[in-house]
Amino acid sequence: MSKKVSALDMPDVPMGQLPEHLNRQRTRVTCNADAPIHTDAVHYSGAYSLMGVDNSMGLEKFSKNFKVEIVRLSEDEIEFDMIGIDASLANAFRRILIAEIPTMAIEKVLMVNNTSLIADEVLSHRLGLIPLDADPRLFEYLSENDVPNERNTIVYKLEVSCKKDSPRNTVKTSQLKWLPNGSELEMATLDKSAKVKSYTSFSCSQDSLPEISKKPLGVKHDDIIIAKLGPGQAIELEAHAVKGIGKVHAKWSPVASAWYRMLPEVVLLTEVKGQDAEKLVNKCPVNVFDIEDLGHGDKKAVVANPRACTLCRECIRGVNEELVELGRVKHHFIFTIESTGALSPEELFIEAVKILEEKCDRLLSELS
């Protein structure tokens, strides 16, 4: 007859400390050759109370354990580690970055002339996806009842043509011209005797506003192809950009991609030497392993770059399954943000934190 043994009956495990196998299940995802195990996080605060371990989450504990470490930073991309958070919080940042940080994008296209092969609707859609070099924090949202003005609308003009008996003309985003004074097209009013008016009502030029005049409100990339014109074809239009968020349309999403993954953990269970070491190194397609020279012709395999592991599992298939252990650290995330250009990647993350903070404040006010 078997006897049920509790954690309190284990003399080798002191109070306040988990056994190694339980601690690993709590903090790691073990990636076997067939499928990962221990993927669920333990959220119940009293899960390990019999062992004297507090599993509750509090602000003081979170502040002590949470860290952000920047690994790589460029003009359009940032890679950083978020340590000490749950997957739900990391995913909240990802969703906010994709869908809730506002940007400026072309929403309305006034087509004057289009004799190219691209239909008006397709051309308008292409213009809407062009990343604009305009800080959305300097502009207001344009609602249905608002009049387009210098604070909520940016106007661009495109007027290109290809002369007869000329080679094909490639139209690029560099040919989109910013109109700081607003629309140059006129719109007839209902009263035929009244004067005509513009599609926008700018009270002043946008380049005279101190916060906007620092740099032209152009496009982020000048070499994006919009269309190709044949001899005798022409495009003339005005494009009006407004402020919006990605959950309304993807053209307002400020990131090309925002994604995360758990930190890989690769452990050699035994020493792998000689020909076995070379086979192990050659099996990995991303150079996680390397050869260390021991002298006298001896060599062994070492884990040189575990961060590069893509979890292809090639190293644990076949005879190597008992030699290598693959895992993921549950509360350590490698986060990557690729900006489309309106805001720098580090500014995007700061804006995501502000939006999450506003959501928490609204929830607390509703609960109170």
XYZ file of C-alpha atoms in Angstrom, residues 115-263:
149
model
C -5.767 57.608 -67.125
C -3.292 55.003 -65.831
C -3.962 51.270 -65.862
C -4.594 51.286 -62.099
C -8.238 51.748 -61.130
C -9.137 54.672 -58.881
C -10.014 52.398 -55.946
C -6.760 50.416 -56.184
C -4.693 53.598 -56.492
C -6.425 55.084 -53.455
C -5.752 51.917 -51.468
C -2.046 52.032 -52.388
C -1.826 55.663 -51.282
C -3.443 54.818 -47.949
C -0.717 52.272 -47.143
C 2.171 54.733 -47.678
C 3.934 55.468 -44.326
C 3.836 59.202 -43.614
C 6.585 61.060 -41.783
C 4.178 62.925 -39.485
C 4.049 62.786 -35.695
C 0.445 61.831 -34.799
C 0.804 63.420 -31.350
C 0.729 66.861 -33.017
C -2.698 66.302 -34.579
C -6.285 65.814 -33.440
C -8.822 63.213 -34.528
C -11.246 64.201 -37.292
C -14.805 63.199 -36.415
C -17.813 63.164 -38.751
C -18.971 66.600 -37.615
C -15.542 68.266 -37.746
C -14.293 70.449 -40.557
C -10.861 69.499 -41.978
C -8.375 72.064 -40.707
C -4.663 72.488 -40.048
C -4.937 70.586 -36.749
C -6.573 67.385 -38.014
C -5.712 67.008 -41.725
C -2.601 66.818 -43.900
C -3.037 67.438 -47.627
C -0.793 65.987 -50.339
C -0.864 66.549 -54.088
C 0.194 64.190 -56.866
C 0.366 65.504 -60.426
C 2.406 63.391 -62.855
C 2.204 62.521 -66.527
C 4.054 60.663 -69.240
C 4.468 62.426 -72.566
C 3.677 60.704 -75.822
C 6.582 58.953 -77.531
C 8.364 58.808 -74.120
C 9.462 55.742 -72.141
C 7.313 54.530 -69.270
C 7.341 56.781 -66.216
C 7.633 55.298 -62.714
C 5.660 57.278 -60.136
C 7.230 57.166 -56.662
C 6.303 58.553 -53.270
C 8.894 61.321 -53.630
C 6.478 62.971 -56.085
C 3.807 63.409 -53.401
C 3.932 67.106 -52.480
C 2.793 68.418 -49.106
C 0.347 71.338 -49.277
C 0.773 73.242 -45.973
C -2.001 75.688 -46.888
C -4.584 72.967 -47.372
C -6.554 71.822 -50.384
C -6.093 73.630 -53.670
C -9.247 72.134 -55.182
C -12.487 74.080 -55.105
C -15.879 72.697 -54.123
C -19.157 74.263 -55.273
C -21.692 75.068 -52.540
C -25.421 74.378 -52.692
C -26.018 78.043 -53.322
C -24.996 78.520 -56.950
C -24.647 82.259 -56.479
C -22.211 81.857 -53.591
C -18.495 81.689 -54.035
C -16.771 78.334 -54.273
C -14.821 77.059 -51.282
C -11.967 74.634 -50.634
C -12.284 71.075 -49.343
C -10.364 72.176 -46.234
C -10.638 75.178 -43.935
C -7.095 76.029 -42.889
C -6.934 79.221 -40.829
C -3.149 79.313 -41.208
C -0.382 77.464 -42.962
C 0.817 74.303 -41.238
C 4.458 75.281 -41.697
C 3.798 78.356 -39.563
C 2.788 76.256 -36.535
C 5.804 75.973 -34.173
C 5.363 72.253 -33.401
C 4.877 71.273 -37.061
C 7.352 73.627 -38.759
C 10.393 71.702 -37.469
C 10.345 69.417 -40.512
C 8.158 68.968 -43.621
C 5.236 66.580 -43.347
C 6.416 64.297 -46.132
C 6.566 60.548 -46.582
C 8.909 58.224 -44.704
C 10.330 56.482 -47.791
C 10.803 58.306 -51.098
C 11.334 55.244 -53.276
C 8.011 53.378 -52.892
C 6.466 52.785 -56.333
C 2.889 54.081 -56.609
C 2.210 53.405 -60.297
C 3.801 53.177 -63.740
C 2.549 55.421 -66.527
C 2.672 54.641 -70.214
C 2.921 57.270 -72.986
C 0.004 59.699 -72.816
C -1.154 58.619 -69.342
C -1.477 60.950 -66.353
C -2.493 61.062 -62.670
C -3.731 64.160 -60.862
C -5.171 63.922 -57.367
C -5.243 65.254 -53.841
C -4.788 62.965 -50.828
C -6.038 63.954 -47.373
C -4.439 62.214 -44.364
C -6.103 62.028 -40.951
C -5.374 60.464 -37.572
C -6.549 56.929 -36.801
C -5.720 53.620 -35.108
C -4.936 50.155 -36.421
C -8.106 48.493 -35.116
C -10.077 50.615 -37.616
C -7.773 49.866 -40.572
C -4.311 48.356 -40.910
C -3.005 51.482 -42.691
C -3.004 53.250 -39.307
C -0.925 50.551 -37.615
C 2.399 52.136 -36.527
C 4.404 48.896 -36.712
C 5.456 46.686 -39.575
C 5.540 43.892 -36.985
C 5.530 43.579 -33.214
C 6.225 40.125 -31.807
C 7.765 38.328 -28.868
C 9.082 34.918 -27.904
C 10.196 33.278 -24.687
C 13.911 33.209 -23.993
